[in-house]
Coordinates of C-alpha atoms and ligand atoms in Angstrom, one line a residue:
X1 CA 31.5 28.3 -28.1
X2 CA 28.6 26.4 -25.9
X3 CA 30.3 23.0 -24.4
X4 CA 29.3 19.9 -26.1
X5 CA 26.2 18.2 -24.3
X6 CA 26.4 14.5 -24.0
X7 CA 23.8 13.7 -21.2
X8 CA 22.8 14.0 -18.0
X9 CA 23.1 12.7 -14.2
X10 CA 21.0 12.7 -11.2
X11 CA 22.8 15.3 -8.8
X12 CA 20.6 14.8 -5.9
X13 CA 17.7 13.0 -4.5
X14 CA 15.0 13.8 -2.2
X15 CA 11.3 12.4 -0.9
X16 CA 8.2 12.9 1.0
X17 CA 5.9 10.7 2.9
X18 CA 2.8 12.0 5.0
X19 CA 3.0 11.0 9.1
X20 CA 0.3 8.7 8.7
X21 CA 0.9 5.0 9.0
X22 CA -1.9 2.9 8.0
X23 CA -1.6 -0.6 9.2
X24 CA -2.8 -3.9 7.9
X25 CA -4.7 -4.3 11.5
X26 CA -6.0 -1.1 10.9
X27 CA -7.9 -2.0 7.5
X28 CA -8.6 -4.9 9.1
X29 CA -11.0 -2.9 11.0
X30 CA -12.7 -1.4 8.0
X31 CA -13.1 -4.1 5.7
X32 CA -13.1 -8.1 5.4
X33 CA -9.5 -8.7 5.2
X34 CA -6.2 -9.5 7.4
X35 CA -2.5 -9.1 8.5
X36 CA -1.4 -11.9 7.3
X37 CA -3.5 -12.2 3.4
X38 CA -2.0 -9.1 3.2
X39 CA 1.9 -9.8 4.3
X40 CA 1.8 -13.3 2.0
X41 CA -0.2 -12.0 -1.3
X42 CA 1.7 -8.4 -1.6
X43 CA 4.2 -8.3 1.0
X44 CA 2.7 -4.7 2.7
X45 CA 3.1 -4.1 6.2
X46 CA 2.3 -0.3 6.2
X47 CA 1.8 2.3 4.3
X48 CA 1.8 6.5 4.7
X49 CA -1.7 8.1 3.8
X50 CA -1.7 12.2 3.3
X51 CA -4.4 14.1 5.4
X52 CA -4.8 17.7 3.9
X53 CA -1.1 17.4 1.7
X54 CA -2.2 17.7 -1.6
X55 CA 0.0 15.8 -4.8
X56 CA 1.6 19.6 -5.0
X57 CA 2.3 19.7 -1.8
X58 CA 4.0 16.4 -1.5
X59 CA 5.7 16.8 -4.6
X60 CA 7.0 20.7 -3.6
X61 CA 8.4 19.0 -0.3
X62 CA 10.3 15.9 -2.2
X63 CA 11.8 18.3 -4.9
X64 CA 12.5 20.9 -2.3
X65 CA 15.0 18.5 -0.2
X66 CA 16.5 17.0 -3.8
X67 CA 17.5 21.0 -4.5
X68 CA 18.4 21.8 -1.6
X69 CA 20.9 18.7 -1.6
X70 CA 22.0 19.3 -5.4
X71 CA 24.1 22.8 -4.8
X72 CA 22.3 24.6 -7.4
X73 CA 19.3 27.0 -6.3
X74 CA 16.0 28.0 -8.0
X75 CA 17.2 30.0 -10.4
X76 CA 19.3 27.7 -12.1
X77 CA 16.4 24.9 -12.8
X78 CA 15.2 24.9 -16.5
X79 CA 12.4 22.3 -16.8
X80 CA 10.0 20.7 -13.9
X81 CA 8.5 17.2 -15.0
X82 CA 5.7 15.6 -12.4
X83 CA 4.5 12.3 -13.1
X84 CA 1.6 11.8 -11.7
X85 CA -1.8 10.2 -12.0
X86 CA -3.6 11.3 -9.2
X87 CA -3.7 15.4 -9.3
X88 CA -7.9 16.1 -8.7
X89 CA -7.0 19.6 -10.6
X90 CA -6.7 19.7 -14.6
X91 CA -5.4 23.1 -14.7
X92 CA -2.8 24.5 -13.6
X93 CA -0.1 21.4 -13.9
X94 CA 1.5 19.9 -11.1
X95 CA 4.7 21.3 -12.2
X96 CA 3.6 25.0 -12.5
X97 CA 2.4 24.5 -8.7
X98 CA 6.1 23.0 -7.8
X99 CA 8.0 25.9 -9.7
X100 CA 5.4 28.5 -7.8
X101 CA 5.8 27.2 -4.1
X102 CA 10.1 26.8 -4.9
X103 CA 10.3 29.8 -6.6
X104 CA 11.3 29.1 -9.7
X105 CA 10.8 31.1 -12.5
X106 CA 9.9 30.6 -16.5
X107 CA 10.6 27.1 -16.2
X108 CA 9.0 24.5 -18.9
X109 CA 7.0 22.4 -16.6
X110 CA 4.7 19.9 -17.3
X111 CA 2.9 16.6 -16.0
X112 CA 3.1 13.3 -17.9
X113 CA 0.3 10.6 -16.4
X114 CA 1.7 7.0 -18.0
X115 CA 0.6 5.7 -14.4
X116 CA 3.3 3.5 -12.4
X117 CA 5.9 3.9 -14.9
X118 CA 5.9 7.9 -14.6
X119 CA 9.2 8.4 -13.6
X120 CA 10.9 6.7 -15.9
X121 CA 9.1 8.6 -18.2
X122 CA 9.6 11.5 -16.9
X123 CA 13.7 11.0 -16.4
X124 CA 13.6 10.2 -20.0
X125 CA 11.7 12.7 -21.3
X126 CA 14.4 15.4 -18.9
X127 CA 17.5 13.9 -20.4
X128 CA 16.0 14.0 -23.7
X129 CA 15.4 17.6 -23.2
X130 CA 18.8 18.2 -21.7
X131 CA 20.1 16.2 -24.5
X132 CA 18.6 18.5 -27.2
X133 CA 19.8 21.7 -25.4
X134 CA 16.5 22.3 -24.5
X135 CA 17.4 23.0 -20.8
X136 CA 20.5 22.7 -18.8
X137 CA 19.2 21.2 -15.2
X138 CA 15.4 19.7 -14.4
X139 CA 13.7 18.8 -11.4
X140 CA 12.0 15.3 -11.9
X141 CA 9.3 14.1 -10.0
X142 CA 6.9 11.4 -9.3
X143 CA 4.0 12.4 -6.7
X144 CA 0.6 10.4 -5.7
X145 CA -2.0 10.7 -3.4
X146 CA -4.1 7.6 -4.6
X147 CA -5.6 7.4 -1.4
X148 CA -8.2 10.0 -3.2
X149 CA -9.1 7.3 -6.0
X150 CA -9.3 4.5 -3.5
X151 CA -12.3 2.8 -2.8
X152 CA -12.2 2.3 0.8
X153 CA -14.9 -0.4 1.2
X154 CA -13.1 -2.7 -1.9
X155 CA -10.4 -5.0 -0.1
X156 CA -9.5 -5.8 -3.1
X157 CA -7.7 -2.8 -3.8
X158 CA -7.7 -0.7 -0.5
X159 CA -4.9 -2.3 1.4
X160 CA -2.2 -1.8 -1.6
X161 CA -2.1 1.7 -1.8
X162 CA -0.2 4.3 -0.6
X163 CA 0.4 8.4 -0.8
X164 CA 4.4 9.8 -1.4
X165 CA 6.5 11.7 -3.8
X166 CA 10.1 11.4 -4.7
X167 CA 12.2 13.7 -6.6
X168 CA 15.9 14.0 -8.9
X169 CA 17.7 17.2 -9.6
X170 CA 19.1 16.4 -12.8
X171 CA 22.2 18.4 -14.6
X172 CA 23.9 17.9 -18.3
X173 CA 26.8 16.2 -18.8
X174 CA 29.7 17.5 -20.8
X175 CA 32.0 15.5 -23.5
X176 CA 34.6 14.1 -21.4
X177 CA 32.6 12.9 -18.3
X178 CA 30.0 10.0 -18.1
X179 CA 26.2 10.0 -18.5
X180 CA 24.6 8.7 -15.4
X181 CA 21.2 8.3 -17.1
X182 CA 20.9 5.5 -19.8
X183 CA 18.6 5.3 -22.8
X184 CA 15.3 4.1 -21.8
X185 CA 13.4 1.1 -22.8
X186 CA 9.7 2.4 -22.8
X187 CA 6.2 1.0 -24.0
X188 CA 2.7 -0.8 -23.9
X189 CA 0.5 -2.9 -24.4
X190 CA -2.2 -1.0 -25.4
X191 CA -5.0 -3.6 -26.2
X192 CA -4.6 -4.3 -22.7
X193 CA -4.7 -0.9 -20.9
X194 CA -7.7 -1.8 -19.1
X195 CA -6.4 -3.8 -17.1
X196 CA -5.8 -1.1 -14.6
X197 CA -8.0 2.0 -14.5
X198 CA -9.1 5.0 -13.0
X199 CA -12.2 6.1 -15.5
X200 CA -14.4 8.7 -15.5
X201 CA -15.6 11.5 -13.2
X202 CA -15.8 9.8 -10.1
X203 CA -13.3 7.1 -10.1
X204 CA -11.8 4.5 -8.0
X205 CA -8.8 2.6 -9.2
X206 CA -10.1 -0.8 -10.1
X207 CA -7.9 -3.0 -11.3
X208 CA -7.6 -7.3 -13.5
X209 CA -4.9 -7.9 -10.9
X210 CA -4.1 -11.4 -11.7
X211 CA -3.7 -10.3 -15.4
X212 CA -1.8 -7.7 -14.4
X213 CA 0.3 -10.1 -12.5
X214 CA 1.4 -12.5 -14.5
X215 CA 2.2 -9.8 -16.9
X216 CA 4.4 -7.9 -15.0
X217 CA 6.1 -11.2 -13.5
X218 CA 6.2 -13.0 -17.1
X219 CA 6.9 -10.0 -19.7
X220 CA 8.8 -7.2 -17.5
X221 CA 12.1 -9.1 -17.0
X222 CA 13.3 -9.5 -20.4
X223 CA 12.4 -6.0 -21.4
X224 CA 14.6 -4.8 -17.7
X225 CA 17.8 -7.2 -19.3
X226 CA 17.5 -4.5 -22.5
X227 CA 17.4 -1.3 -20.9
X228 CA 20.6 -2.8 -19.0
X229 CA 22.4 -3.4 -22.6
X230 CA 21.0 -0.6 -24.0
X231 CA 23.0 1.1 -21.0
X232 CA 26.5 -0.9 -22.6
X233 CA 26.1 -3.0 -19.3
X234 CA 26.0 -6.5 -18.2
X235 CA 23.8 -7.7 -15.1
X236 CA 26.7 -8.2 -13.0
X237 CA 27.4 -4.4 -13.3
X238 CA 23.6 -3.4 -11.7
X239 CA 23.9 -2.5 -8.1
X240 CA 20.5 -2.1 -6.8
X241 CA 17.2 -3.1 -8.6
X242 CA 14.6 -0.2 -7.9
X243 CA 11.4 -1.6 -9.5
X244 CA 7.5 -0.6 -9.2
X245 CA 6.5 -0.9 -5.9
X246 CA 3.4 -3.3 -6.4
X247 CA 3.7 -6.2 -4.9
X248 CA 6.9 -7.7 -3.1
X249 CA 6.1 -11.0 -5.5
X250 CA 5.9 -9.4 -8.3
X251 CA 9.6 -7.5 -7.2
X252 CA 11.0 -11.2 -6.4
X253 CA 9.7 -12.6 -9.8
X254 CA 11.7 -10.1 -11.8
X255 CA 14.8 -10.1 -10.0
X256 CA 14.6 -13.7 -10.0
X257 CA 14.3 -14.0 -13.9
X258 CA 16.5 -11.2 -14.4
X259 CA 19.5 -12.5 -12.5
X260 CA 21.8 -9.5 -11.5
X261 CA 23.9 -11.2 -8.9
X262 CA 25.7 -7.9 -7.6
X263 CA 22.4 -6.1 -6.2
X264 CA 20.7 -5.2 -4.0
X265 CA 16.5 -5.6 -4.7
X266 CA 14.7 -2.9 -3.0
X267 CA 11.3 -3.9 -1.6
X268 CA 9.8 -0.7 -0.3
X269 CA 6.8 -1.7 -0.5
X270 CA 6.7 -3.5 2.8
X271 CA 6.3 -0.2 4.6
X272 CA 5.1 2.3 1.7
X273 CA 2.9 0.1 -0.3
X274 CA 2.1 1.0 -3.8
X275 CA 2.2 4.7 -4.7
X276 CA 2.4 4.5 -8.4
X277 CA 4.4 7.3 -10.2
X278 CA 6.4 8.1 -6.4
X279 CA 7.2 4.3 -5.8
X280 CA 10.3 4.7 -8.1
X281 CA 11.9 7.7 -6.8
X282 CA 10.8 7.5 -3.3
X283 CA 12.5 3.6 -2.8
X284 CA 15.3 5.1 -5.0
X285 CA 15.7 8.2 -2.7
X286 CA 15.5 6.1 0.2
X287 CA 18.0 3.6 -0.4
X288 CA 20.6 6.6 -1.6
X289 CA 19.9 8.3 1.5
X290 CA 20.3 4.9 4.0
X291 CA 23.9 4.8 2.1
X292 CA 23.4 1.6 0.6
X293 CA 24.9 2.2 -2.7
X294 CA 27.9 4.0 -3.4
X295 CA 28.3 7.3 -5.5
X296 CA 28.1 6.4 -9.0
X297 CA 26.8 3.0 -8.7
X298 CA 24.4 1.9 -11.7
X299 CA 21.0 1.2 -10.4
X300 CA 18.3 -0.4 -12.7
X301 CA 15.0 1.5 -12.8
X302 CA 12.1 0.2 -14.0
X303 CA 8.4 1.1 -13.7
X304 CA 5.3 -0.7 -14.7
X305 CA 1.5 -0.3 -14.5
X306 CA -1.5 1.4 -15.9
X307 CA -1.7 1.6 -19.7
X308 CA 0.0 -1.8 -19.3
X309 CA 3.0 1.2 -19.8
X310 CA 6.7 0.3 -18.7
X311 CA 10.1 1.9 -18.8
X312 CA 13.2 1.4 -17.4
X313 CA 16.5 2.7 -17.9
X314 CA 19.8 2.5 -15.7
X315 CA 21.3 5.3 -13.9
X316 CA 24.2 6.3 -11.8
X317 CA 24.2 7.1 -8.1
X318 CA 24.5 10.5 -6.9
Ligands
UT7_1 O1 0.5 -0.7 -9.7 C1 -0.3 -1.0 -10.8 C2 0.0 -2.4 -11.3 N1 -0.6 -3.4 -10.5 C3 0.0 -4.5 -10.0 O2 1.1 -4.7 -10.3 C4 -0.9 -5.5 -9.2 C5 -0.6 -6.9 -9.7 N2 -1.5 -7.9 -9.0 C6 -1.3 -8.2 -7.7 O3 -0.3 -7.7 -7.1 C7 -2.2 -9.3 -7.1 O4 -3.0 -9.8 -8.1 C8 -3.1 -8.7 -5.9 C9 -2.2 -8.4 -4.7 C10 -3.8 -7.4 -6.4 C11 -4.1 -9.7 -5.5 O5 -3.4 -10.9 -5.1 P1 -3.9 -12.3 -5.7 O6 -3.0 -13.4 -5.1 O7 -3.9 -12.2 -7.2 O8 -5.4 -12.5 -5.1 P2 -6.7 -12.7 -5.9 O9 -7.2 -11.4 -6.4 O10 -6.6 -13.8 -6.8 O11 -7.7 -13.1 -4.7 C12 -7.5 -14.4 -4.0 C13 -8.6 -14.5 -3.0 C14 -10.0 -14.2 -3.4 O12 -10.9 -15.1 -2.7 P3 -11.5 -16.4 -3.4 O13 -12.2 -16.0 -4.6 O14 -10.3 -17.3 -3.7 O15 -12.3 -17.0 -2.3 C15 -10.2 -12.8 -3.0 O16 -11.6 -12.5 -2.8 O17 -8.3 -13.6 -1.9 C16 -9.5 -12.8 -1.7 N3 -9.0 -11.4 -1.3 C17 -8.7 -11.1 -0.1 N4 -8.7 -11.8 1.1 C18 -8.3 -11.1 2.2 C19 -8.8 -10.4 -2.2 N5 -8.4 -9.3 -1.4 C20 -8.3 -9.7 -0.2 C21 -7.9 -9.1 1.0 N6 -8.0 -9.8 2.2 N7 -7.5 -7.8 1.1

């Protein structure tokens, strides 16, 4: 008889940033801005820029470390998920390129694109497969390199991004222990997606940011409180808050509305700006691997961004 599967958990973690820093100063020497607009509108110091890495490559290398730490090998992953909204090629998937360069074989693997909330997504859309018996362990990923989409002479939009992957090795959960990913809260606003946009064959992200901020620092927070219920949890339980990396204000407006007096609010941001589908997993794997939070902790995720998409959901702590 096949054991009951109730869930799943995030074994291990892992990310990838390229050596480049790119400073405020230094895109104050390529367009009209400055240091210290920069520090007070988004709260970005720094942030890592790929040279030749491609979104593949980054998100190979971020998977690659969250295997290596998970104790299961190649042959034991079932699904690859990349979120992702910035891979120039159509064909083949993100995913199929991750499974090549790790060696993993017959895996399902596919790329969702629902922006800044990818990884949510994508976690979801794992557990639910793990869930259905679909697959026994996944690698999940989010992986940018929107410093391809970035119009380097708009300093409007070139000082917030950033280039990065981050990765979970995820694994079912038996009756008898606990889930360590909750149900996600996911959606849009669809007669709003425009309000952020890469379009057509050339494209630059352009983006209503004003809109797009008093959306995410007016709407998110109450939608963040459900996922935490529809986890059976109470703010006070949350540990860490690992939001979209966007803007540091926007990060402060949420946790402010939303309360959770026990955690810790990750801002990394500051020193990786916004990388979209990686900012998620990349802050998450970071503060994991600075030992932060303990083992089992619940940590609130929750992603925002292009589509006017969200999702959230709560998790445990490797
Ligand atoms: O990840 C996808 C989801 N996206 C988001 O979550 C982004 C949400 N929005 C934001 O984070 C903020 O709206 C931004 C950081 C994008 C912009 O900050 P803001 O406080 O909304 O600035 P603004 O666009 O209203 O611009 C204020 C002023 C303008 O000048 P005037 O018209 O007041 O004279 C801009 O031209 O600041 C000017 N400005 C700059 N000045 C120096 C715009 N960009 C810059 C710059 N340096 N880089």
């Amino acid at each position: 008889m096949t054991e009951a599967v109730v869930g799943s958990r995030i074994l291990a973690l892992g990310h990838y940033q390229p050596t480049r820093v790119l400073t405020n100063d230094d895109l104050a020497q390529m367009v009209d801005t400055n240091d210290q607009w920069i520090r007070d509108r988004v709260g970005i110091v720094t942030r890592r820029i790929a040279d030749s890495e491609t979104v593949a490559d980054m998100a190979t290398a971020a998977a690659g470390k969250a295997l290596a730490g998970s104790g299961l090998g190649a042959a034991d992953i079932d699904l690859v998920v990349v979120a992702t909204c910035s891979s120039v090629d159509r064909s083949p998937n993100v995913a199929c390129r991750v499974a090549a360069k790790l060696g993993i074989n017959t895996p399902a693997a596919y790329d969702i694109n629902t922006a800044c909330s990818g990884f949510s997504y994508a976690l979801a859309t794992a557990d639910h497969a793990i869930r259905a018996g679909s697959g026994r362990n996944a690698i999940v990923i989010g992986a940018e390199k929107l410093s391809d989409f970035t119009d380097w002479t708009d300093r409007s939009t070139c000082i917030l991004f950033g280039d990065g992957a981050g990765a979970a090795v995820v694994t079912a959960v038996a009756e008898g222990e606990q889930p360590g990913i909750g149900p996600v809260l996911w959606g849009s606003v669809p007669e709003r997606s425009d309000a952020v946009r890469i379009e057509g064959w050339r494209p630059y992200i352009q983006q209503e940011g004003q809109q797009v901020f008093r959306w995410a620092t007016t709407a998110l927070a109450p939608l963040a409180l459900e996922a935490i219920k529809k986890a059976g949890m109470e703010p006070a339980d949350i540990k860490a808050l690992v939001c979209h990396q966007a803007n540091a204000r926007i990060i402060e407006g949420i946790a402010k509305r939303l309360n959770l007096p026990n955690a810790i609010v990750v801002k990394d941001v500051v020193e990786s700006g916004n990388t979209s589908a990686a900012s998620v997993p990349l802050a998450l794997s970071k503060l994991v691997e600075r030992h932060e939070v303990p083992s089992g902790a619940p940590v609130l995720l929750f992603g925002f961004g292009g589509g006017l998409t969200y999702a959230g959901q709560v998790v445990r702590c490797p």
